[in-house]
XYZ file of C-alpha atoms in Angstrom:
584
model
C -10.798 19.457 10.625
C -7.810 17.247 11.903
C -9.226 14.166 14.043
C -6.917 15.562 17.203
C -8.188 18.633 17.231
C -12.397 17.498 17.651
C -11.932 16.277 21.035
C -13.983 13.849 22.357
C -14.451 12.527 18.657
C -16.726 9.622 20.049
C -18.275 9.481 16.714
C -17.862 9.238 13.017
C -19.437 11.746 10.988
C -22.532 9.417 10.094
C -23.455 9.192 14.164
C -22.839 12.913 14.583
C -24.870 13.980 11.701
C -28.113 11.403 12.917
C -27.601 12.399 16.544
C -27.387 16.148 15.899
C -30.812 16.059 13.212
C -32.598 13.605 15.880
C -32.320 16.030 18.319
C -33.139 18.990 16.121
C -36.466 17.303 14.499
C -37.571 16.556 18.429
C -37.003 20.031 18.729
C -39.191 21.134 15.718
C -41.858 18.333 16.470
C -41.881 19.880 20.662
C -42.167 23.451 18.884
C -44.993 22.099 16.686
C -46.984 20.660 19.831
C -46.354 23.903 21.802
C -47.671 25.745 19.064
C -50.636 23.815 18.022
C -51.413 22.819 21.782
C -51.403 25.751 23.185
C -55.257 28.199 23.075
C -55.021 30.642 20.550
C -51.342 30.019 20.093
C -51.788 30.480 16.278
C -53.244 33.586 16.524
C -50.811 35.111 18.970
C -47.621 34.108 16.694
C -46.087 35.845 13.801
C -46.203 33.254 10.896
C -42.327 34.024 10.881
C -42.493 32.290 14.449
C -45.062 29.831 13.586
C -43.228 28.687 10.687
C -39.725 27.734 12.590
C -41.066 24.504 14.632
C -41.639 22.845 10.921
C -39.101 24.748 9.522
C -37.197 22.585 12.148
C -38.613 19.721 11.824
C -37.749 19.440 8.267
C -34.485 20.814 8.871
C -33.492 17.869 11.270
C -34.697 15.107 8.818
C -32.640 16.408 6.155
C -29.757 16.425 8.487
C -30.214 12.718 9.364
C -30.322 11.576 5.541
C -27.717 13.905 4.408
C -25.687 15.650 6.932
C -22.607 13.279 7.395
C -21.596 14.714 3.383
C -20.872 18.325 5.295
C -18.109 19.218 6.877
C -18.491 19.353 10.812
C -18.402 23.051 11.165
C -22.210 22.849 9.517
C -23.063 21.319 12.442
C -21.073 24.263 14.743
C -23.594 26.805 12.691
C -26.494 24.783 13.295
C -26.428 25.153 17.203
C -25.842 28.560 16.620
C -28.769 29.523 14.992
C -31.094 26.760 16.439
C -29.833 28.586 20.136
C -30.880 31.520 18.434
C -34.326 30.125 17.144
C -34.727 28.655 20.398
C -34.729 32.519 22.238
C -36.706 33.975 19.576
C -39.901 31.246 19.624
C -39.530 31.567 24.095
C -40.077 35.295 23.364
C -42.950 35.559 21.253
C -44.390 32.367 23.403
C -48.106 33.070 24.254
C -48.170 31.583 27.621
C -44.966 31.675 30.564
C -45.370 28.015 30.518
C -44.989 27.692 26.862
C -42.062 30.142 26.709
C -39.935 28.074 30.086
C -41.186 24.853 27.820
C -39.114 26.136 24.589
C -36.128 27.387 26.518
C -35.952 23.538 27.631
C -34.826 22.319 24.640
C -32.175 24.157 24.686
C -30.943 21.216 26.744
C -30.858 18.834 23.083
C -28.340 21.338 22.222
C -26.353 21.305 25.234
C -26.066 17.724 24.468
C -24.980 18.126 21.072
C -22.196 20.523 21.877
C -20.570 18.595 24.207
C -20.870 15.213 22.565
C -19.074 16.526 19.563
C -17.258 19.505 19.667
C -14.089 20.599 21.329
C -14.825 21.707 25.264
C -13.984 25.733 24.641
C -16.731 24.925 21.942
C -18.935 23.231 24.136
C -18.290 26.079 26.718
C -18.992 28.612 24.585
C -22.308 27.381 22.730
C -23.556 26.789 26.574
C -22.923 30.341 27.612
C -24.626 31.306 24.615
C -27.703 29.453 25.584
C -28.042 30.785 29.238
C -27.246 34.250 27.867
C -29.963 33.996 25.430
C -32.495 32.172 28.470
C -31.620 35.482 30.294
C -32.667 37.662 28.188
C -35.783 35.822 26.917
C -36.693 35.545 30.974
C -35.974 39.333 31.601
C -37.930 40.993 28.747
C -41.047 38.145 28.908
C -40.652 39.497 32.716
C -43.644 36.403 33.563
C -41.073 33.500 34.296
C -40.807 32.752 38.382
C -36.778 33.396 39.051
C -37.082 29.973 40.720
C -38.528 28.401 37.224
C -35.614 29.888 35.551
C -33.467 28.705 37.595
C -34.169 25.177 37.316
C -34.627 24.954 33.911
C -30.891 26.297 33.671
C -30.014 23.828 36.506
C -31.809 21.343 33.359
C -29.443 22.596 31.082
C -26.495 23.113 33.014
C -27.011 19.345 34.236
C -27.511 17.487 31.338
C -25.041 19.347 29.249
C -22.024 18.715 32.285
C -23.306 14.777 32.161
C -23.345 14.186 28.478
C -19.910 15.784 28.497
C -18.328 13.556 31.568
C -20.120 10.554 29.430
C -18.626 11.962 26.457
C -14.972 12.397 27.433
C -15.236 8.882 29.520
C -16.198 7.201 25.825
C -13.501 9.356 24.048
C -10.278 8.210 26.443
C -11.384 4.776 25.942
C -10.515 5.291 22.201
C -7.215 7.294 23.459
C -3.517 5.497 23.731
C -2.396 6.760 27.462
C 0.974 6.503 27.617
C 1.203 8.600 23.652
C -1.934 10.336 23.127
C -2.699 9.413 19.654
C -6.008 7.102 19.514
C -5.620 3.338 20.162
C -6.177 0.376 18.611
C -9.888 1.022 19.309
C -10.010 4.303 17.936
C -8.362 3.301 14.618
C -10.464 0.495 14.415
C -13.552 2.922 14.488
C -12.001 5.369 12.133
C -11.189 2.910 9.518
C -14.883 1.366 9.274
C -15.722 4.930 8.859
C -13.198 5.550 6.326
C -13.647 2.718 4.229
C -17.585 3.257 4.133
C -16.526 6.652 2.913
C -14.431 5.476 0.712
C -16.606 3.116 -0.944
C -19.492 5.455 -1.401
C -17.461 8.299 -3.067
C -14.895 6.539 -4.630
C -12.324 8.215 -3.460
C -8.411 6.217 -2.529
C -8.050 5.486 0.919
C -4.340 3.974 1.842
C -3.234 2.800 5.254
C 0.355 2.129 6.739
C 1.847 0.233 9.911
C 4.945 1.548 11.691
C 7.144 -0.458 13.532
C 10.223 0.616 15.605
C 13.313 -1.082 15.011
C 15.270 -2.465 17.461
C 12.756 -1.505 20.047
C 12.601 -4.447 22.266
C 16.859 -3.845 22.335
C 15.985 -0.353 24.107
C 13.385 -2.103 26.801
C 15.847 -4.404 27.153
C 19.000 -2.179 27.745
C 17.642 0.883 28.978
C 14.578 -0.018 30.990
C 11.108 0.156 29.907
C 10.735 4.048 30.971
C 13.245 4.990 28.340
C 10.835 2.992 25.884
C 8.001 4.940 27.068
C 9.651 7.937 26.568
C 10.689 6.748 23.027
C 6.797 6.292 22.233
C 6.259 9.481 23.588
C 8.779 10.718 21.514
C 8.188 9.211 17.983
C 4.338 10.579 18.346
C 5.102 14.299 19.336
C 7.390 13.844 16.150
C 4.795 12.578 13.970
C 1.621 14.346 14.953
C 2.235 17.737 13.736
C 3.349 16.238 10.098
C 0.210 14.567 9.817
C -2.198 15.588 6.752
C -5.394 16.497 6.870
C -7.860 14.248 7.516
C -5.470 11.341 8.714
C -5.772 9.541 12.102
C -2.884 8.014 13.662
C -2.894 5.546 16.440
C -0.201 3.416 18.657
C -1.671 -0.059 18.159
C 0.399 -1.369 21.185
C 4.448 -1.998 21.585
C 6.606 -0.204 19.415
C 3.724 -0.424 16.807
C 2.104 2.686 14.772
C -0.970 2.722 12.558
C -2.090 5.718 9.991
C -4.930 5.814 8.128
C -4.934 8.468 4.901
C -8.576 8.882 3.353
C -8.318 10.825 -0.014
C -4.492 9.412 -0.322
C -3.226 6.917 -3.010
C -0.817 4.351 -2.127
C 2.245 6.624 -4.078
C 0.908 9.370 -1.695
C 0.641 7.805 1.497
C 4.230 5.706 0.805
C 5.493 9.275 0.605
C 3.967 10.624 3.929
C 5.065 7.324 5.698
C 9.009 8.299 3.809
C 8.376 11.863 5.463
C 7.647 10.618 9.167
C 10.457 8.376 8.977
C 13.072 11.139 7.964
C 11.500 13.025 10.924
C 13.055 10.279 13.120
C 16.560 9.933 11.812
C 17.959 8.229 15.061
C 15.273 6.429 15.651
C 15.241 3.003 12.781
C 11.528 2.960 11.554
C 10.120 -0.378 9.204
C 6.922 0.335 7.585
C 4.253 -1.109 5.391
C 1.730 0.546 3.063
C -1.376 -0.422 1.344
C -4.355 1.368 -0.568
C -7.686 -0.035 -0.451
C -8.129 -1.962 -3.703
C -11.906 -2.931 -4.843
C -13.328 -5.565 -2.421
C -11.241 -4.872 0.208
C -12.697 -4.997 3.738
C -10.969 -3.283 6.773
C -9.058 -5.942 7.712
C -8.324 -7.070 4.318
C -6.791 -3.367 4.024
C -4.668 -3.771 7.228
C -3.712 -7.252 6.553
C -2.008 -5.810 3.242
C -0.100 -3.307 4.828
C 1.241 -5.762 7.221
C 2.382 -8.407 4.928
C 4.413 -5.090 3.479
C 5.407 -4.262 6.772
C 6.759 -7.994 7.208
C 8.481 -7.871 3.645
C 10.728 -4.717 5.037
C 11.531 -6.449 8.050
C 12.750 -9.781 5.910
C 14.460 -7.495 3.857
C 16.591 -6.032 6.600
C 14.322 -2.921 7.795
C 14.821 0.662 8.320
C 12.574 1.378 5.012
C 8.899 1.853 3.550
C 7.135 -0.662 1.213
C 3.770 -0.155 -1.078
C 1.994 -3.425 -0.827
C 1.597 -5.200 -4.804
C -1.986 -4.861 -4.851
C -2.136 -0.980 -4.315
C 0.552 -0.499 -6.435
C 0.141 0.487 -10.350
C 0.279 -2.188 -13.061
C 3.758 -1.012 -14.383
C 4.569 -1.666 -10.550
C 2.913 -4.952 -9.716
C 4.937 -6.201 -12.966
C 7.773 -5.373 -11.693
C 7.441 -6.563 -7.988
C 6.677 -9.808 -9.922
C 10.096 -9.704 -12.008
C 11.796 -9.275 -9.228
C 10.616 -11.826 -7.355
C 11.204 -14.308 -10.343
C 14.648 -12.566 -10.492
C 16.885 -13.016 -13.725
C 14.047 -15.465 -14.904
C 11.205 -12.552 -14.630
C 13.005 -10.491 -17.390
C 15.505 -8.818 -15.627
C 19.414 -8.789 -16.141
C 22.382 -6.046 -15.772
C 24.425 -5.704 -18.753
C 27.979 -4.633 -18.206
C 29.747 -1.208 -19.646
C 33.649 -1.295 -20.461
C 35.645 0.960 -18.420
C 38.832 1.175 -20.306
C 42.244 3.227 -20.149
C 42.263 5.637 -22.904
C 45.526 5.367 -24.579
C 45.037 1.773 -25.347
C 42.057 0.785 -24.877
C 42.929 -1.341 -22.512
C 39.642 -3.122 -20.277
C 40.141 -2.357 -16.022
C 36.743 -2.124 -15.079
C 33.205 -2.768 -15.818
C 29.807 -0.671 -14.867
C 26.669 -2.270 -14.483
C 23.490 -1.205 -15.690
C 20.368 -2.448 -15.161
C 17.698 -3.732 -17.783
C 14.211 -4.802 -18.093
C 11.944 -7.046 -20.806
C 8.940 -6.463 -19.739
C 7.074 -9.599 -21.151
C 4.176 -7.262 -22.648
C 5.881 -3.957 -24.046
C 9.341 -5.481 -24.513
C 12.585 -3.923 -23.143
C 12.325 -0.777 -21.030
C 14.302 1.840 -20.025
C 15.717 2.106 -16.668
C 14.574 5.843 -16.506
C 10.559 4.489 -16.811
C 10.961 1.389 -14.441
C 13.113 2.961 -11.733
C 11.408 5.772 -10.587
C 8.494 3.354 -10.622
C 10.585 1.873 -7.832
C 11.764 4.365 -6.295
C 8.126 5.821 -5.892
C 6.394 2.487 -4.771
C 8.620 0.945 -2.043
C 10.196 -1.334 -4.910
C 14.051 0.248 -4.704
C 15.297 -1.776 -2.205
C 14.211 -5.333 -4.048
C 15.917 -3.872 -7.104
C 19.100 -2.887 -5.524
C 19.567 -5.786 -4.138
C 19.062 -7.969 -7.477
C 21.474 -5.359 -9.201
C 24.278 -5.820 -6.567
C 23.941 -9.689 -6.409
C 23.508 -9.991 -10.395
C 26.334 -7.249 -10.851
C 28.734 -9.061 -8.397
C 28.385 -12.836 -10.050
C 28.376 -11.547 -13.783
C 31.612 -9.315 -12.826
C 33.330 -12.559 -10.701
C 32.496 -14.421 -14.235
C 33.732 -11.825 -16.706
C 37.007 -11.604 -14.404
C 37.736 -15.038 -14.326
C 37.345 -16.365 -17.939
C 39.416 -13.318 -19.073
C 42.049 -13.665 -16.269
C 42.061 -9.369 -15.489
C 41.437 -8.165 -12.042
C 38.610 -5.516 -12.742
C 36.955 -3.322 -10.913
C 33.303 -3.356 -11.011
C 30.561 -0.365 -10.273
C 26.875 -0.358 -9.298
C 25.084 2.782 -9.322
C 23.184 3.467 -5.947
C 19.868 5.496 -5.140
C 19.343 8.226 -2.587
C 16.531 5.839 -1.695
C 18.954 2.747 -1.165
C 21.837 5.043 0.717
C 19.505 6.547 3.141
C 18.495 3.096 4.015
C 20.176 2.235 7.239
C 20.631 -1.563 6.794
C 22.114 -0.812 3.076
C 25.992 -1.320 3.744
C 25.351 -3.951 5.471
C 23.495 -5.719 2.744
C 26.441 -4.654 0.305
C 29.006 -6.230 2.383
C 26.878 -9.638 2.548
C 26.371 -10.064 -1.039
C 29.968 -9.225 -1.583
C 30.766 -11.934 0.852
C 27.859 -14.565 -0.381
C 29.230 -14.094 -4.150
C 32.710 -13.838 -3.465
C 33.533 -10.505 -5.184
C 35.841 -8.582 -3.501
C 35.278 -5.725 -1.448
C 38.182 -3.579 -2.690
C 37.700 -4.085 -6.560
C 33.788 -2.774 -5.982
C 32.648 1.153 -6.651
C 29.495 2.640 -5.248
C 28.491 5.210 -7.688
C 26.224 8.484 -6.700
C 24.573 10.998 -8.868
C 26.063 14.501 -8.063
C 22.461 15.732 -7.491
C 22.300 13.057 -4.971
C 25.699 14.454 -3.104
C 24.407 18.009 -3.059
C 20.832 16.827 -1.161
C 23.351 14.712 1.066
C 22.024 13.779 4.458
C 24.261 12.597 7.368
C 23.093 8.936 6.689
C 24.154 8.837 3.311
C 27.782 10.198 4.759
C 27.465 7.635 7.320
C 26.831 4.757 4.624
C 29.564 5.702 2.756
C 32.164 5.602 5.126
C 31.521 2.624 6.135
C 31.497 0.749 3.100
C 34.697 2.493 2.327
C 35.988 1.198 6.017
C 35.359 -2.048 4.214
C 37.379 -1.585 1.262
C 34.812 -0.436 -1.340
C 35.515 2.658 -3.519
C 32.810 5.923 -4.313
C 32.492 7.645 -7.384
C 30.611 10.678 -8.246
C 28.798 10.178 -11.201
C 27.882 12.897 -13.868
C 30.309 15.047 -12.157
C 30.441 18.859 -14.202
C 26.622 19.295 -14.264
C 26.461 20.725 -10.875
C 28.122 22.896 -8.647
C 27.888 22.211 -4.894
C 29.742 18.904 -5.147
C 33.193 20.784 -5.939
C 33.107 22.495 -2.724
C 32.485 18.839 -0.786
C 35.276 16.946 -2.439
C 37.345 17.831 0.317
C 35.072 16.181 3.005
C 32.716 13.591 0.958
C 34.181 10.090 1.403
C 34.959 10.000 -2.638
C 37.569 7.954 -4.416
C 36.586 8.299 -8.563
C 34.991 11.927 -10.542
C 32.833 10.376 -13.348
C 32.875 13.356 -16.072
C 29.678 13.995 -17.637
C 29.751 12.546 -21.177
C 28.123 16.184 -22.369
C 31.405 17.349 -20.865
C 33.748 15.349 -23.311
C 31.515 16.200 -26.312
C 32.983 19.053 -26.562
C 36.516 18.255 -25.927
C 37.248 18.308 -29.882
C 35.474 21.453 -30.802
C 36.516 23.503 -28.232
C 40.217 24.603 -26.735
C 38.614 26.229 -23.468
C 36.664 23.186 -22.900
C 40.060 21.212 -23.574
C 42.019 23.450 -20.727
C 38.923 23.119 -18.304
C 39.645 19.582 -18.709
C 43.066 19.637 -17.985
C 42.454 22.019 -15.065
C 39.320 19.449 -13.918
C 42.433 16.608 -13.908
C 44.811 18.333 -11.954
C 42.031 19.024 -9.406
C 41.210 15.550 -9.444
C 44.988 14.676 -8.709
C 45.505 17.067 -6.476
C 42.753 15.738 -4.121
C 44.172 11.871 -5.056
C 40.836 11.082 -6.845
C 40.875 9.202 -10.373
C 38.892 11.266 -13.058
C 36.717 8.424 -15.516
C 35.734 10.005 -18.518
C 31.715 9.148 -19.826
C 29.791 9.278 -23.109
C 33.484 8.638 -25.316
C 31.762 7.966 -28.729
C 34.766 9.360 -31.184
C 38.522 8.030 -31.861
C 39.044 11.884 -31.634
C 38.031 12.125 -28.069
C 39.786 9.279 -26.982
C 42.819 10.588 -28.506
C 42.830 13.655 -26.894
C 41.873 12.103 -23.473
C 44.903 9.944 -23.917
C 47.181 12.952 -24.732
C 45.584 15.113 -21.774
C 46.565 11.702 -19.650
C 43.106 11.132 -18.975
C 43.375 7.786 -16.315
C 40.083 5.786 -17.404
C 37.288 6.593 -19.803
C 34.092 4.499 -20.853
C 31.177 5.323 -23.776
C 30.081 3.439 -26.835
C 33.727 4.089 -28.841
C 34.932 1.053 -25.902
C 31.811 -0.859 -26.244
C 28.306 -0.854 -25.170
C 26.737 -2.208 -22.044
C 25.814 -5.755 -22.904
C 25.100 -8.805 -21.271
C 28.095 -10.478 -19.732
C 28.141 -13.957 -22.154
C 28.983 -11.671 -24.998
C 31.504 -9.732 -22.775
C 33.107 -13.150 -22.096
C 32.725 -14.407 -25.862
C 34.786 -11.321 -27.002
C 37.543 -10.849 -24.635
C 40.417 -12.924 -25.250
C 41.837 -13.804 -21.880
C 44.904 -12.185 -20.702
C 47.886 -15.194 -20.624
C 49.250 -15.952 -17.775
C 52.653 -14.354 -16.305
């Protein structure tokens, strides 16, 4: 059951479970003493009867040892029947005093209810209990009214006390201006948690949130629309919350969330989810999972030093601390902090014209040696990035490596080319991301209109108004788009009116079949007046036959790139083979 929903929650499930069988053993142990204590009590019973107080008894010790491994509504039954136990041992009492003795305890219960559960709960196991008293007085028929009314003056008392007591303890844990717990609260949770977690084994991940830009809003707007930003950002977030987790405002503009049973690739996905929820609102955030030996704090301290990487990095984004991540991960968080010397590098594709062959662009690519297993694949190591917070590190060593290799190749051959990066729905929903373009462009000197942003056609038809938004303003700046493997979709034709595009990358299993096939020929053609119709430059991919080059050429085909031009390959070999272009 959902933390928010177990009001007053003033204690973890350990507390409740010893509280709730301490209570419930007295109760047994009383029923015991009445029994036994009472003249010819034994013989007046039904053994049924007799047998509950140890039945009890035994019931509440085995609550205490093992009652905080059920879930709460165990505990909701419990009161139930023990109300109902309570009743049934009052009737068959042998004496009046006996029977007004039993109905007492149903004061342990009172407390119980309302130190634990929700007050309609609470409300309801307490009208159970004078409804049952009622009865038990009216059929015994040998309780005083004025003894019956006391004792439910008793329980009526101590049950409205424990429950002002209990409420009092449970806003103290409570954030007042947001309603989620504070920093109290959380604190409590997560030494709960990471017991839990411990004992069973099971992941347990944490994340801090931090709103960007906050202090600007205080500052500008006033503190009250601040508050009402808070206010805001945890209506948003609450309802998206998964089972189990707790989230709390530790103070400021900062968030906490604590996700037992999630694994740091899980939780970095919840904390992407509650940031999408806020798309006007900038959110930085740090992740951790609880790795072996780690104490609460050790935990928290993680997810900050993630939180403090993002907001290095130029915020707006989620990172999954190194030590929760998986090995293939922490490998490559280390790579790219050693940058080119960790084993990383981008190799550069020619992007040629097709009718001679002639070199105006390059692509770059990515790669990896992995000093264990050798060179990888980008399509193994970057969805490892993209899952675990690592995108934005990458992106940024592929834009800064792409843009000094290119500014190399370019001036040792003396051609003015045009170079292109590929981009991640990860890195264009990041709001800081054109502005980190346009600084490494201006740190490495590569110019701004000779640069292409690339994006996956899946990527265009899951566009979001940030991505738009990103795009546009790069292209204010002089870069160019392309959509890449254009001709395996469909929802991108109907955007190219609106999406800020400059370049259609075909799909190399497009041209494959430009030699075999005369309708795939004429689609071509008709693909290439579309293009020039909207003033967009069609590049043709995956070119791996003189054939196909020849009839891209005679089609008038503008640019084309595959293996036929030359593989992706570092940019020293580029520069070895290239003769440079004299000078006019």
């Amino acid at each position: 059951m959902h933390i928010s929903r177990m009001a007053p929650e003033v204690a973890t499930p350990r507390v409740v479970a010893r509280t709730a069988g301490l209570l419930t053993a007295m109760g047994g142990v009383a029923a015991v003493g009445l029994t036994v204590g009472t003249p010819g009590g034994l013989d007046h019973l039904h053994p049924a009867v007799t047998g509950l107080g140890p039945f009890t008894t035994l019931l509440g010790l085995a609550v205490i040892r093992w009652g905080h491994r059920v879930p709460r509504g165990f505990f909701q039954a419990l009161l139930l029947l023990g109300v109902v136990g309570i009743g049934v041992f009052a009737h068959h009492a042998p004496t009046s005093d006996g029977a007004v003795a039993v109905l007492a305890l149903s004061a342990f219960s009172a407390m119980v209810a309302f130190l634990f559960f929700p007050l309609l709960w609470a409300l309801g196991f307490l009208a159970e209990m004078l409804l049952i008293g009622t009865v038990v007085v009216v059929l015994r028929g040998d309780v005083p009214v004025g003894t019956a009314v006391v004792l439910a003056v008793l329980v009526l008392g101590s049950a409205g006390a424990v429950g002002v007591l209990a409420r009092r303890a449970a806003s103290a844990g409570q954030d007042a201006l947001t309603g989620p717990v504070n920093r109290r609260g959380f604190d409590e949770s997560l030494d709960g948690a990471v017991r839990t977690a411990l004992r069973t084994g099971e992941p347990l991940s944490a994340a801090l949130f931090d709103l960007d830009h906050f202090k600007a809003v205080n500052d500008s707007q006033g503190h009250a629309a601040g508050d009402e930003m808070l206010r805001a950002v945890a209506a948003a977030w609450q309802p998206l919350l998964p089972r189990g987790a707790v989230l709390a405002r530790h103070g400021g503009d900062e968030f906490s969330l604590l996700l037992p049973g999630a694994d740091g690739g899980r939780a970095l996905a919840v904390a992407e989810s509650l940031r999408a929820a806020l798309p006007d609102i900038g959110t930085s955030v740090g992740v951790a999972q609880m790795a072996l030996g780690d104490s609460p704090s050790d935990l928290m301290r993680r997810a900050d030093a993630a939180l403090y990487r993002v907001k290095s990095l130029g915020r707006g984004r989620s990172e999954l601390d190194i030590e929760g991540q998986t090995p293939l991960a922490r490998d490559l968080a280390a790579a790219l902090a050693a940058g080119r010397s960790g084993g990383l590098s981008v190799h550069l594709q020619p992007v040629v014209t097709p009718a001679d062959g002639g070199l105006v662009g390059v692509e770059a690519l990515v790669r990896w040696v992995h000093p264990e297993r050798g060179p990888l694949p980008p399509s193994e190591f970057v969805p490892v990035a993209e899952r675990e917070g690592l995108v934005g590190a990458l992106g940024a060593f592929v834009w800064t490596a792409a843009c000094e290799d290119a500014r190399t190749l370019s001036a040792a051959t003396g051609r003015p080319l045009f170079l292109s990066v590929n981009v991640s729905g990860l890195e264009l929903d990041d709001p800081g991301f054109p502005d980190r373009v346009l600084a490494t462009l201006a740190a490495t000197g590569w110019p701004a209109e000779r640069t292409v942003v690339e994006v996956t056609e899946s990527l265009v038809e899951a566009e979001t108004a940030r991505s738009v938004r990103a795009l546009q303003e790069l292209r204010e700046h002089g870069l160019r788009v392309a959509i890449d493997d254009f001709g395996t979709g469909y929802s991108a034709l109907a955007r190219l009116d609106t999406l800020p595009t400059d370049y259609l990358k075909l799909d190399g299993s497009f041209v494959s079949a430009i030699t075999t096939s005369t309708r795939r020929a004429r689609l071509l053609r008709s693909v290439m007046a579309l293009a020039d119709a909207l003033e967009l430059v069609l590049v043709a991919e995956g070119v791996e036959t003189e054939e196909q080059a020849r009839v891209l050429a005679a089609l008038g085909c503008p640019l084309a790139q595959g293996y036929l031009f030359g593989r992706p390959r570092p940019v020293a070999e580029l520069v070895a083979e290239l003769a440079p272009v004299p000078a006019g």
